[in-house]
Coordinates of C-alpha atoms in Angstrom, one line a residue:
M18 CA -24.8 -4.5 16.0
G19 CA -25.5 -0.8 15.8
C20 CA -27.3 1.2 18.5
A21 CA -30.1 2.0 16.1
E22 CA -31.4 -1.6 16.5
P23 CA -33.3 -2.7 19.6
A24 CA -30.9 -4.3 22.1
A25 CA -31.3 -8.0 22.3
I26 CA -31.4 -9.5 25.8
L27 CA -30.4 -13.0 26.7
L28 CA -32.3 -14.1 29.8
L29 CA -31.0 -16.9 32.0
R30 CA -34.2 -17.7 33.9
G31 CA -34.6 -19.8 37.0
R32 CA -37.3 -22.1 38.2
A33 CA -39.0 -20.0 40.9
A34 CA -42.5 -18.6 40.4
A35 CA -41.0 -15.1 40.0
S36 CA -39.1 -16.2 36.9
D37 CA -42.4 -16.4 34.9
R38 CA -43.1 -12.7 35.9
F39 CA -39.6 -11.7 34.9
E40 CA -39.8 -13.3 31.5
A41 CA -43.2 -11.9 30.8
L42 CA -42.0 -8.4 31.8
L43 CA -39.0 -8.6 29.4
R44 CA -41.1 -10.0 26.5
R45 CA -43.7 -7.3 26.9
H46 CA -41.1 -4.4 26.6
V47 CA -38.2 -5.8 24.6
P48 CA -38.7 -6.9 21.0
D49 CA -35.9 -9.4 20.9
V50 CA -35.5 -11.7 23.9
E51 CA -33.7 -15.1 23.9
V52 CA -34.4 -17.3 26.9
V53 CA -32.2 -20.1 28.1
R54 CA -32.4 -22.2 31.3
D55 CA -29.0 -23.8 31.2
P56 CA -26.1 -21.7 32.6
E57 CA -23.5 -23.5 30.4
R58 CA -25.5 -22.7 27.3
A59 CA -25.7 -19.0 28.4
L60 CA -21.9 -18.9 28.9
D61 CA -21.3 -20.6 25.5
R62 CA -23.6 -18.1 23.8
C63 CA -21.7 -15.2 25.4
R64 CA -18.4 -16.6 24.2
R65 CA -19.5 -17.1 20.6
E66 CA -21.7 -14.0 20.1
P67 CA -21.9 -11.7 23.1
P68 CA -25.4 -10.2 23.5
P69 CA -25.6 -6.5 24.5
A70 CA -27.2 -7.5 27.8
L71 CA -27.4 -10.8 29.7
A72 CA -30.4 -10.7 32.2
V73 CA -29.9 -13.1 35.2
D74 CA -32.8 -14.2 37.2
W75 CA -31.8 -13.6 40.9
S76 CA -34.5 -15.9 42.4
D77 CA -31.6 -18.2 43.4
P78 CA -29.1 -15.6 44.8
A79 CA -26.3 -18.1 45.4
G80 CA -26.5 -19.8 42.0
A81 CA -26.9 -16.4 40.2
A82 CA -23.9 -14.9 42.0
A83 CA -21.7 -17.8 41.1
F84 CA -22.9 -17.6 37.5
C85 CA -22.1 -13.8 37.3
M86 CA -18.6 -14.4 38.6
R87 CA -18.0 -17.2 36.0
A88 CA -19.3 -15.0 33.2
R89 CA -17.0 -12.1 34.2
A90 CA -14.0 -14.4 34.5
Q91 CA -14.3 -16.0 31.0
P92 CA -12.6 -14.4 28.0
G93 CA -14.7 -11.5 26.7
G94 CA -16.9 -11.6 29.8
D95 CA -16.3 -7.9 30.4
V96 CA -18.1 -6.9 27.2
V97 CA -21.6 -8.0 28.3
L98 CA -23.9 -5.9 30.4
L99 CA -24.9 -8.3 33.3
L100 CA -28.4 -7.3 34.4
A101 CA -29.7 -8.9 37.6
I102 CA -33.5 -9.1 38.1
T103 CA -34.9 -9.4 41.6
E104 CA -37.9 -8.7 43.7
R105 CA -35.9 -8.2 46.9
E106 CA -34.1 -4.9 47.7
E107 CA -31.8 -6.8 50.1
D108 CA -30.3 -8.6 47.0
V109 CA -28.8 -5.4 45.6
E110 CA -25.6 -5.6 47.6
G111 CA -24.9 -9.2 46.6
I112 CA -25.7 -8.4 43.0
L113 CA -23.1 -5.6 42.8
A114 CA -20.5 -7.7 44.7
A115 CA -20.9 -10.5 42.2
G116 CA -20.0 -8.2 39.3
A117 CA -23.3 -7.4 37.8
G118 CA -23.4 -4.1 35.9
D119 CA -27.0 -3.2 36.7
F120 CA -30.1 -4.5 38.4
L121 CA -33.9 -4.3 37.8
L122 CA -36.0 -4.3 40.9
V123 CA -39.5 -5.7 40.3
R124 CA -42.0 -5.1 43.1
G125 CA -45.3 -6.6 42.2
D126 CA -47.7 -5.5 39.5
G127 CA -48.1 -2.0 40.8
A128 CA -44.6 -1.2 40.0
A129 CA -44.7 -2.6 36.4
A130 CA -44.7 0.9 34.8
A131 CA -41.6 1.9 36.8
A132 CA -39.9 -1.3 35.9
A133 CA -40.7 -0.8 32.2
A134 CA -39.2 2.7 32.3
R135 CA -36.1 1.4 34.1
L136 CA -35.8 -1.4 31.5
A137 CA -35.9 1.1 28.6
V138 CA -33.0 3.0 30.2
I139 CA -31.1 -0.2 30.6
R140 CA -31.7 -1.2 27.0
Q141 CA -30.4 2.2 25.8
R142 CA -27.3 1.8 27.9
A143 CA -26.7 -1.7 26.6
A144 CA -27.1 -0.5 23.0
R145 CA -24.7 2.4 23.5
D146 CA -22.2 0.1 25.2
A147 CA -22.5 -2.4 22.3
A148 CA -21.9 0.4 19.7
S149 CA -19.0 1.7 21.7
R150 CA -17.4 -1.8 21.9
Q151 CA -17.9 -2.2 18.2
A152 CA -16.3 1.2 17.4
L153 CA -13.4 0.4 19.7
A154 CA -12.9 -3.0 18.0
Q155 CA -12.9 -1.3 14.6
A156 CA -10.4 1.3 15.8
Q157 CA -8.2 -1.4 17.2
A158 CA -8.4 -3.5 14.0
R159 CA -7.6 -0.4 11.9
L160 CA -4.6 0.3 14.1
V161 CA -3.4 -3.2 13.7
L162 CA -3.8 -3.0 10.0
A163 CA -2.1 0.4 9.9
G164 CA 0.8 -1.1 11.8
R165 CA 1.0 -4.0 9.4
M166 CA 0.9 -1.6 6.4
A167 CA 3.7 0.5 8.0
S168 CA 5.7 -2.7 8.5
V169 CA 5.2 -3.7 4.9
G170 CA 6.2 -0.2 3.8
T171 CA 9.4 -0.3 5.9
L172 CA 10.2 -3.8 4.6
A173 CA 9.4 -2.8 1.0
A174 CA 11.7 0.2 1.2
G175 CA 14.5 -1.8 2.7
V176 CA 14.2 -4.7 0.2
A177 CA 13.9 -2.2 -2.7
H178 CA 17.1 -0.3 -1.5
E179 CA 19.1 -3.5 -1.1
I180 CA 18.1 -4.8 -4.5
N181 CA 18.5 -1.5 -6.3
N182 CA 22.2 -1.0 -5.6
P183 CA 23.4 -4.3 -7.1
L184 CA 20.7 -4.1 -9.8
A185 CA 22.0 -0.6 -10.8
F186 CA 25.5 -1.8 -11.6
V187 CA 24.1 -5.0 -13.2
I188 CA 22.0 -3.0 -15.6
T189 CA 24.7 -0.4 -16.2
N190 CA 27.3 -3.1 -16.9
I191 CA 25.0 -5.0 -19.2
D192 CA 24.3 -1.8 -21.2
A193 CA 28.0 -1.1 -21.4
A194 CA 28.8 -4.7 -22.5
M195 CA 26.0 -4.5 -25.2
R196 CA 27.5 -1.2 -26.5
R197 CA 31.0 -2.6 -26.7
V198 CA 30.1 -5.9 -28.1
G199 CA 27.8 -4.2 -30.6
A200 CA 30.6 -1.9 -31.7
I201 CA 33.0 -4.8 -32.2
D202 CA 30.2 -6.7 -34.1
R203 CA 29.6 -3.7 -36.3
R204 CA 33.3 -3.3 -37.1
S205 CA 33.4 -7.0 -38.0
G206 CA 30.7 -6.4 -40.5
A207 CA 28.3 -8.9 -38.9
S208 CA 25.7 -6.3 -38.4
D209 CA 25.2 -6.0 -42.2
R210 CA 23.9 -9.6 -42.3
R211 CA 21.3 -9.2 -39.6
S212 CA 17.6 -9.1 -40.3
G213 CA 14.4 -8.9 -38.2
G214 CA 15.8 -6.8 -35.4
P215 CA 19.0 -5.3 -34.0
W216 CA 20.6 -8.4 -32.6
P217 CA 18.5 -11.5 -33.5
R218 CA 19.4 -14.8 -31.9
S219 CA 21.2 -17.2 -34.3
H220 CA 19.2 -20.1 -35.5
G221 CA 22.0 -21.8 -37.5
D222 CA 19.6 -22.2 -40.4
G223 CA 20.2 -19.0 -42.3
R224 CA 17.5 -17.0 -40.5
G225 CA 19.9 -14.7 -38.7
S226 CA 23.5 -13.9 -38.1
S227 CA 25.6 -16.9 -37.1
S228 CA 28.4 -14.9 -35.6
E229 CA 29.5 -15.6 -32.1
L230 CA 29.3 -11.9 -31.2
S231 CA 25.6 -11.8 -32.3
E232 CA 25.0 -14.8 -30.0
V233 CA 26.6 -12.9 -27.1
L234 CA 24.5 -9.8 -27.9
A235 CA 21.4 -11.9 -27.9
L236 CA 22.3 -13.4 -24.5
L237 CA 23.0 -9.9 -23.2
E238 CA 19.6 -8.8 -24.5
D239 CA 17.9 -11.6 -22.6
A240 CA 19.8 -10.7 -19.4
R241 CA 18.8 -7.0 -19.9
E242 CA 15.2 -7.9 -20.3
G243 CA 15.3 -10.0 -17.1
A244 CA 17.0 -7.1 -15.2
E245 CA 14.3 -4.7 -16.5
R246 CA 11.6 -7.0 -15.1
V247 CA 13.3 -7.0 -11.7
R248 CA 13.5 -3.2 -11.9
L249 CA 9.8 -2.8 -12.5
I250 CA 9.0 -5.1 -9.6
V251 CA 11.2 -3.0 -7.3
R252 CA 9.7 0.2 -8.7
D253 CA 6.2 -1.2 -7.7
L254 CA 7.5 -1.9 -4.2
H255 CA 8.2 1.8 -3.9
T256 CA 4.5 2.5 -4.2
F257 CA 3.9 0.8 -0.9
S258 CA 7.1 1.9 0.8
R259 CA 5.6 5.3 1.6
A260 CA 2.4 4.0 3.4
G261 CA 3.0 6.3 6.4
D262 CA 3.2 9.4 4.2
D263 CA -0.1 11.4 4.0
H264 CA 1.1 13.8 1.3
R265 CA -1.3 14.4 -1.5
G266 CA -0.5 15.3 -5.1
P267 CA -1.5 14.7 -8.6
V268 CA -1.7 10.9 -9.3
D269 CA -2.0 9.1 -12.6
V270 CA -4.6 6.3 -11.8
R271 CA -3.4 4.3 -14.8
R272 CA 0.1 4.0 -13.6
V273 CA -1.1 3.0 -10.1
L274 CA -3.3 0.3 -11.6
D275 CA -0.4 -1.1 -13.6
S276 CA 1.7 -1.2 -10.5
C277 CA -1.0 -3.0 -8.5
V278 CA -1.4 -5.6 -11.3
H279 CA 2.3 -6.4 -11.0
M280 CA 2.0 -6.7 -7.3
A281 CA -1.0 -9.0 -7.5
M282 CA 0.1 -11.1 -10.4
N283 CA 0.9 -14.1 -8.2
E284 CA -2.7 -14.1 -7.1
I285 CA -4.0 -13.5 -10.7
R286 CA -1.9 -15.6 -13.0
H287 CA -3.6 -19.0 -12.2
R288 CA -7.1 -17.5 -12.2
A289 CA -7.6 -15.0 -15.0
R290 CA -6.0 -13.0 -17.8
V291 CA -5.9 -9.2 -17.3
A292 CA -7.4 -6.8 -19.9
R293 CA -6.8 -3.0 -19.8
S294 CA -9.0 -0.4 -21.3
F295 CA -7.5 3.0 -20.4
Q296 CA -8.7 6.2 -21.9
E297 CA -6.9 9.6 -21.5
V298 CA -7.8 10.8 -18.0
P299 CA -6.6 13.7 -15.9
P300 CA -4.7 13.0 -12.7
V301 CA -6.6 12.9 -9.4
E302 CA -5.5 14.7 -6.2
A303 CA -4.6 11.8 -3.9
N304 CA -2.1 10.1 -1.7
E305 CA -0.6 7.5 -4.0
P306 CA 0.1 4.7 -1.5
R307 CA -3.5 5.0 -0.1
L308 CA -5.0 4.9 -3.6
A309 CA -2.8 1.9 -4.4
Q310 CA -4.1 0.2 -1.3
V311 CA -7.7 0.7 -2.7
F312 CA -6.9 -0.6 -6.2
L313 CA -4.8 -3.5 -4.9
N314 CA -7.6 -4.6 -2.6
L315 CA -10.1 -4.5 -5.4
I316 CA -7.8 -6.4 -7.8
V317 CA -7.0 -9.1 -5.3
N318 CA -10.7 -9.5 -4.4
A319 CA -11.5 -9.8 -8.1
A320 CA -8.9 -12.6 -8.5
Q321 CA -10.0 -14.4 -5.4
A322 CA -13.6 -14.5 -6.7
I323 CA -12.4 -16.6 -9.6
P324 CA -11.5 -20.3 -9.0
E325 CA -8.0 -21.4 -9.9
G326 CA -7.1 -23.4 -13.0
R327 CA -9.2 -21.7 -15.7
A328 CA -7.2 -18.6 -16.4
E329 CA -7.9 -18.6 -20.1
Q330 CA -11.7 -18.7 -19.5
N331 CA -11.8 -15.8 -17.0
E332 CA -10.9 -12.1 -17.1
I333 CA -10.2 -9.2 -14.9
E334 CA -10.7 -6.0 -16.8
L335 CA -9.4 -2.7 -15.6
R336 CA -10.9 0.5 -17.1
A337 CA -10.1 4.1 -16.7
R338 CA -12.3 6.9 -18.2
C339 CA -14.0 10.2 -17.5
D340 CA -17.7 10.5 -17.0
A341 CA -19.9 13.2 -18.4
A342 CA -19.3 15.4 -15.3
G343 CA -15.5 15.2 -15.7
W344 CA -14.9 12.8 -12.8
V345 CA -12.3 10.1 -13.2
V346 CA -13.9 6.6 -13.1
V347 CA -11.8 3.4 -12.5
E348 CA -13.6 0.1 -12.9
V349 CA -12.4 -3.4 -11.8
R350 CA -14.6 -6.0 -13.5
D351 CA -14.2 -9.8 -13.0
T352 CA -15.9 -12.9 -14.3
G353 CA -16.0 -14.5 -10.9
T354 CA -18.7 -16.0 -8.7
G355 CA -20.4 -12.7 -8.0
I356 CA -22.0 -11.5 -4.8
A357 CA -25.4 -12.6 -3.4
K358 CA -28.1 -10.0 -3.4
E359 CA -28.5 -10.2 0.4
A360 CA -24.8 -9.6 0.9
L361 CA -24.5 -6.5 -1.4
G362 CA -25.7 -4.2 1.2
R363 CA -23.2 -5.4 3.8
I364 CA -19.9 -5.8 1.9
F365 CA -18.7 -2.3 3.0
D366 CA -19.5 -3.1 6.7
P367 CA -16.5 -3.4 9.0
F368 CA -15.7 -7.1 9.8
Y369 CA -18.1 -8.5 7.2
T370 CA -16.4 -11.1 5.0
S371 CA -17.5 -14.0 2.9
K372 CA -14.1 -15.6 3.1
E373 CA -13.2 -18.6 5.2
E374 CA -12.3 -18.0 8.9
G375 CA -8.7 -16.8 9.1
E376 CA -8.5 -15.5 5.5
G377 CA -9.4 -11.9 6.2
L378 CA -10.6 -9.4 8.8
G379 CA -13.4 -8.1 6.6
L380 CA -11.9 -4.6 6.7
G381 CA -10.5 -4.3 3.1
L382 CA -13.6 -2.8 1.5
S383 CA -14.5 -0.8 4.6
I384 CA -11.1 0.9 4.6
S385 CA -11.1 1.3 0.9
Q386 CA -14.5 3.1 1.1
S387 CA -13.1 5.4 3.8
I388 CA -10.0 6.2 1.8
V389 CA -12.1 7.0 -1.3
A390 CA -14.6 9.1 0.7
A391 CA -11.7 11.1 2.2
L392 CA -10.7 11.9 -1.4
G393 CA -14.1 13.2 -2.2
G394 CA -15.1 10.2 -4.2
R395 CA -17.3 7.1 -3.9
I396 CA -17.2 3.3 -4.6
E397 CA -20.1 1.6 -6.4
V398 CA -20.6 -2.1 -7.0
E399 CA -22.7 -4.1 -9.4
S400 CA -22.9 -7.9 -9.1
R401 CA -25.0 -10.9 -9.7
P402 CA -24.3 -14.5 -8.5
G403 CA -22.5 -16.4 -11.3
A404 CA -22.1 -13.3 -13.5
G405 CA -19.1 -11.6 -11.8
S406 CA -18.8 -8.2 -10.2
T407 CA -17.8 -4.7 -11.2
F408 CA -16.4 -2.3 -8.6
R409 CA -16.4 1.3 -9.7
V410 CA -14.2 4.0 -8.0
V411 CA -15.3 7.5 -8.9
L412 CA -12.9 10.3 -8.0
P413 CA -12.8 14.1 -8.7
A414 CA -10.1 15.1 -11.1
A415 CA -7.3 17.4 -9.8
S416 CA -8.0 21.0 -10.4
A417 CA -6.4 22.5 -13.5
G418 CA -3.7 24.3 -11.4
D419 CA -2.7 21.0 -9.8
R420 CA -2.5 18.9 -12.9
R421 CA 1.3 18.8 -12.9
T422 CA 3.4 15.7 -12.5
P423 CA 4.4 14.8 -8.9
A424 CA 8.0 15.6 -9.8
A425 CA 7.1 19.2 -10.5
A426 CA 5.1 19.7 -7.3
E427 CA 6.3 22.6 -5.2
G428 CA 9.0 21.6 -2.8
A429 CA 9.4 18.1 -4.2
P430 CA 12.7 16.8 -5.6
R431 CA 13.1 16.3 -9.3
W432 CA 12.7 12.5 -9.8
L433 CA 14.2 10.8 -12.7
H434 CA 13.6 7.1 -13.4
A435 CA 15.1 4.7 -15.9
S436 CA 13.7 4.9 -19.3
S437 CA 13.9 2.8 -22.4
K438 CA 15.6 5.6 -24.3
P439 CA 18.9 4.3 -25.8
A440 CA 22.1 6.2 -25.4
A441 CA 23.1 8.3 -28.4
A442 CA 25.8 6.7 -30.5
E443 CA 28.0 9.9 -30.5
P444 CA 28.8 12.4 -27.8
A445 CA 26.3 15.2 -27.7
A446 CA 28.7 17.7 -26.1
P447 CA 32.4 18.3 -25.4
R448 CA 34.1 16.2 -22.8
R449 CA 33.4 17.4 -19.2
R450 CA 34.7 16.5 -15.8
I451 CA 32.3 14.3 -13.8
L452 CA 32.7 13.2 -10.2
V453 CA 31.0 10.0 -9.1
I454 CA 30.5 9.4 -5.3
D455 CA 29.0 6.1 -4.2
D456 CA 30.0 3.8 -1.4
E457 CA 29.2 0.8 -3.6
P458 CA 32.5 0.4 -5.5
L459 CA 31.0 -1.8 -8.3
L460 CA 28.3 0.8 -9.0
A461 CA 30.7 3.7 -9.0
R462 CA 33.0 1.8 -11.5
A463 CA 30.0 0.9 -13.6
I464 CA 28.8 4.6 -13.8
A465 CA 32.3 5.7 -14.5
G466 CA 32.6 3.2 -17.3
T467 CA 29.4 4.3 -18.9
L468 CA 30.4 8.0 -18.8
E469 CA 34.1 7.5 -19.7
P470 CA 33.6 7.4 -23.5
R471 CA 32.1 10.9 -23.4
H472 CA 33.6 12.5 -20.3
E473 CA 36.6 12.6 -18.0
T474 CA 35.3 10.7 -14.9
I475 CA 36.6 10.5 -11.3
A476 CA 35.0 7.9 -9.0
T477 CA 35.3 7.7 -5.2
A478 CA 33.6 5.8 -2.5
S479 CA 34.0 8.6 0.1
A480 CA 32.2 11.9 0.2
R481 CA 35.0 13.2 2.5
D482 CA 37.5 12.5 -0.2
A483 CA 35.3 14.2 -2.8
L484 CA 35.0 17.3 -0.5
A485 CA 38.8 17.4 0.0
R486 CA 39.3 17.4 -3.7
I487 CA 36.9 20.3 -4.2
R488 CA 38.3 22.3 -1.3
A489 CA 41.7 21.8 -2.9
G490 CA 40.5 23.6 -6.0
E491 CA 39.1 20.8 -8.3
R492 CA 35.9 21.6 -10.1
Y493 CA 33.4 19.4 -11.8
D494 CA 30.7 20.0 -14.4
A495 CA 28.4 17.4 -12.7
I496 CA 28.6 15.5 -9.4
L497 CA 26.7 12.2 -9.0
C498 CA 26.4 11.6 -5.3
D499 CA 24.8 8.8 -3.4
L500 CA 22.3 10.1 -0.9
M501 CA 22.9 7.6 2.0
M502 CA 26.5 6.7 2.8
P503 CA 28.0 5.4 6.1
D504 CA 30.9 7.8 6.5
M505 CA 29.5 11.1 5.3
T506 CA 26.0 11.3 3.8
G507 CA 25.1 13.0 0.6
M508 CA 23.1 15.5 2.7
D509 CA 26.2 16.5 4.8
F510 CA 28.3 16.7 1.6
Y511 CA 25.7 19.0 0.1
A512 CA 25.7 21.2 3.2
S513 CA 29.5 21.4 3.2
L514 CA 29.6 22.4 -0.5
G515 CA 27.1 25.3 0.4
E516 CA 29.8 26.7 2.7
H517 CA 32.9 26.1 0.6
A518 CA 31.8 25.8 -3.1
P519 CA 28.2 26.8 -3.7
D520 CA 28.8 26.6 -7.5
Q521 CA 29.6 22.9 -7.1
Q522 CA 26.5 22.4 -4.8
R523 CA 24.3 23.3 -7.8
R524 CA 26.0 20.6 -9.9
I525 CA 24.8 17.7 -7.7
V526 CA 22.6 14.9 -8.8
F527 CA 21.6 12.6 -5.9
L528 CA 21.5 8.9 -6.4
T529 CA 19.2 6.8 -4.2
G530 CA 18.0 3.2 -3.9
G531 CA 14.8 4.5 -2.4
A532 CA 15.1 3.9 1.4
F533 CA 14.5 7.2 3.0
T534 CA 14.9 8.3 6.6
E535 CA 12.8 11.0 8.1
R536 CA 15.8 13.3 7.8
S537 CA 16.4 12.5 4.1
K538 CA 12.7 13.0 3.4
A539 CA 12.8 16.5 5.0
F540 CA 16.0 17.3 3.2
L541 CA 14.7 16.3 -0.3
A542 CA 11.6 18.4 0.3
Q543 CA 13.7 21.5 0.9
V544 CA 16.4 21.3 -1.8
S545 CA 15.9 21.6 -5.6
A546 CA 18.6 19.1 -6.6
R547 CA 17.9 16.4 -9.1
L548 CA 17.3 12.9 -7.8
L549 CA 18.0 9.8 -9.9
L550 CA 16.4 6.6 -8.7
K551 CA 18.4 3.4 -8.9
P552 CA 18.6 1.4 -11.0
F553 CA 18.9 3.5 -14.1
D554 CA 19.9 2.8 -17.7
A555 CA 22.7 4.3 -19.7
G556 CA 20.4 6.5 -21.8
T557 CA 18.8 8.1 -18.8
L558 CA 22.2 8.7 -17.1
L559 CA 23.8 10.2 -20.2
S560 CA 20.9 12.4 -21.0
L561 CA 20.8 13.7 -17.4
I562 CA 24.6 14.5 -17.5
D563 CA 24.1 16.3 -20.9
E564 CA 21.4 18.4 -19.2
V565 CA 23.5 19.3 -16.1
V566 CA 26.7 20.2 -18.0
A567 CA 24.8 22.3 -20.5
S568 CA 23.6 24.7 -17.8
P569 CA 25.1 28.2 -17.6
L570 CA 26.8 27.4 -14.3
S571 CA 29.4 25.3 -16.1
D572 CA 31.5 28.5 -16.8
S573 CA 32.1 28.9 -13.1
R574 CA 34.3 25.8 -13.2
A575 CA 37.9 26.5 -12.1
T576 CA 40.5 26.0 -14.8

């Protein structure tokens, strides 16, 4: 209840003659008075829905004092303003001793005007206290939710990192196996008999190659597709692993929407199909994890508005477009149950929810509205019962000078993700010397195996060993170095190279599974080194190496 509304007063009245006068006085000057005669009912009312003020008839001082002490002792009893009403000035000391927060002294009809004025002050105080309590409750709930989001972010980062390392060498080894088996298959002439795709699965009925090598290739393709799906899931976890980061930059709303759909798919798949209608839109200047929080909340709400079991008959449509004024508009439309007209005006209120008790705090839309407003945008809603709902997020486009990719932002590391680009069949450049440093031996060997057909590759699990090699005079055209290692971190290795071999420092590409400490975040914001996010495919890795070794610094390599 906000302070703009008249403060309701719950009156626990007694049986004395003065009680009639007390009740009449309250009803004359307070628009909303609820009167009860049973103390137990008054206590129950305060537990369920505390009123801003509870007026206690002090005609029976002993009974009223006992009631006040009980009210204060019960859970939540400190949030109600206890107002004692009496005709006797000598009652005031007992009133305050019993825990009442204020008192109203009524001395006959001649003092009615003074009592009314005093009552107005008390009402204002009760209203302010109620508003303050609500604001405090909202702040506490937001802090709890922020803590949960931070915990989810930490968990997401840790899980992503632990999955990324083994996934990186799984993908790298599958790619290497596919290349080698494909080469053998081509030499055997089996590839000449294929049709309908590079490596179709054998059917044994003349519709494709029946060679065992082609069968192996088909199995590897299936494994590669499964690994790619895991990689996309882990990539989407990264969106939420930076929840405590308030950095803003240009954000592609379409990519964030896709990530949120992947994250919410378990909620969606049994309720509706997903349709996308994305036009070309400019990036918006935003904090990506915060914007993802908004979109994910809207998508999950859309799914939960649709009953389970009729997925083919229902739809969640995601739209992205620009309006006539150049604003970026994102719409989440569902074919769910819709929102009642009387509820539409309240859905953005804190703690308002139509869900069952225990299923939500009623803060999702309120927080989403706050996030969007902080970005200079707005959220609109259209809904009718039985006809679904459309939530519309309208955001200002990033200014022309800021419409660069996040990777190109000033002070940000150069991010490189896995792509679907296949590795070239033939070496694009002369053989070079490549150093691979990763404390995960399987990954180091997998990277070395991918690079070895083109380059001379040295792999080590220790940054100290790599540093000793370089200080002894060895030079490399590219250095792939894991960012976080237990013995010597990639950051410390980078700093040491700056002292002993700055030419080699500029050859580094950092590898990371995505779990960043505060130190590593600050480090990456300061250096200009390339950063390759695990897992990556062979095409991405080989293209990056070609780019590094082709730079003019390669002639500084010691012979």
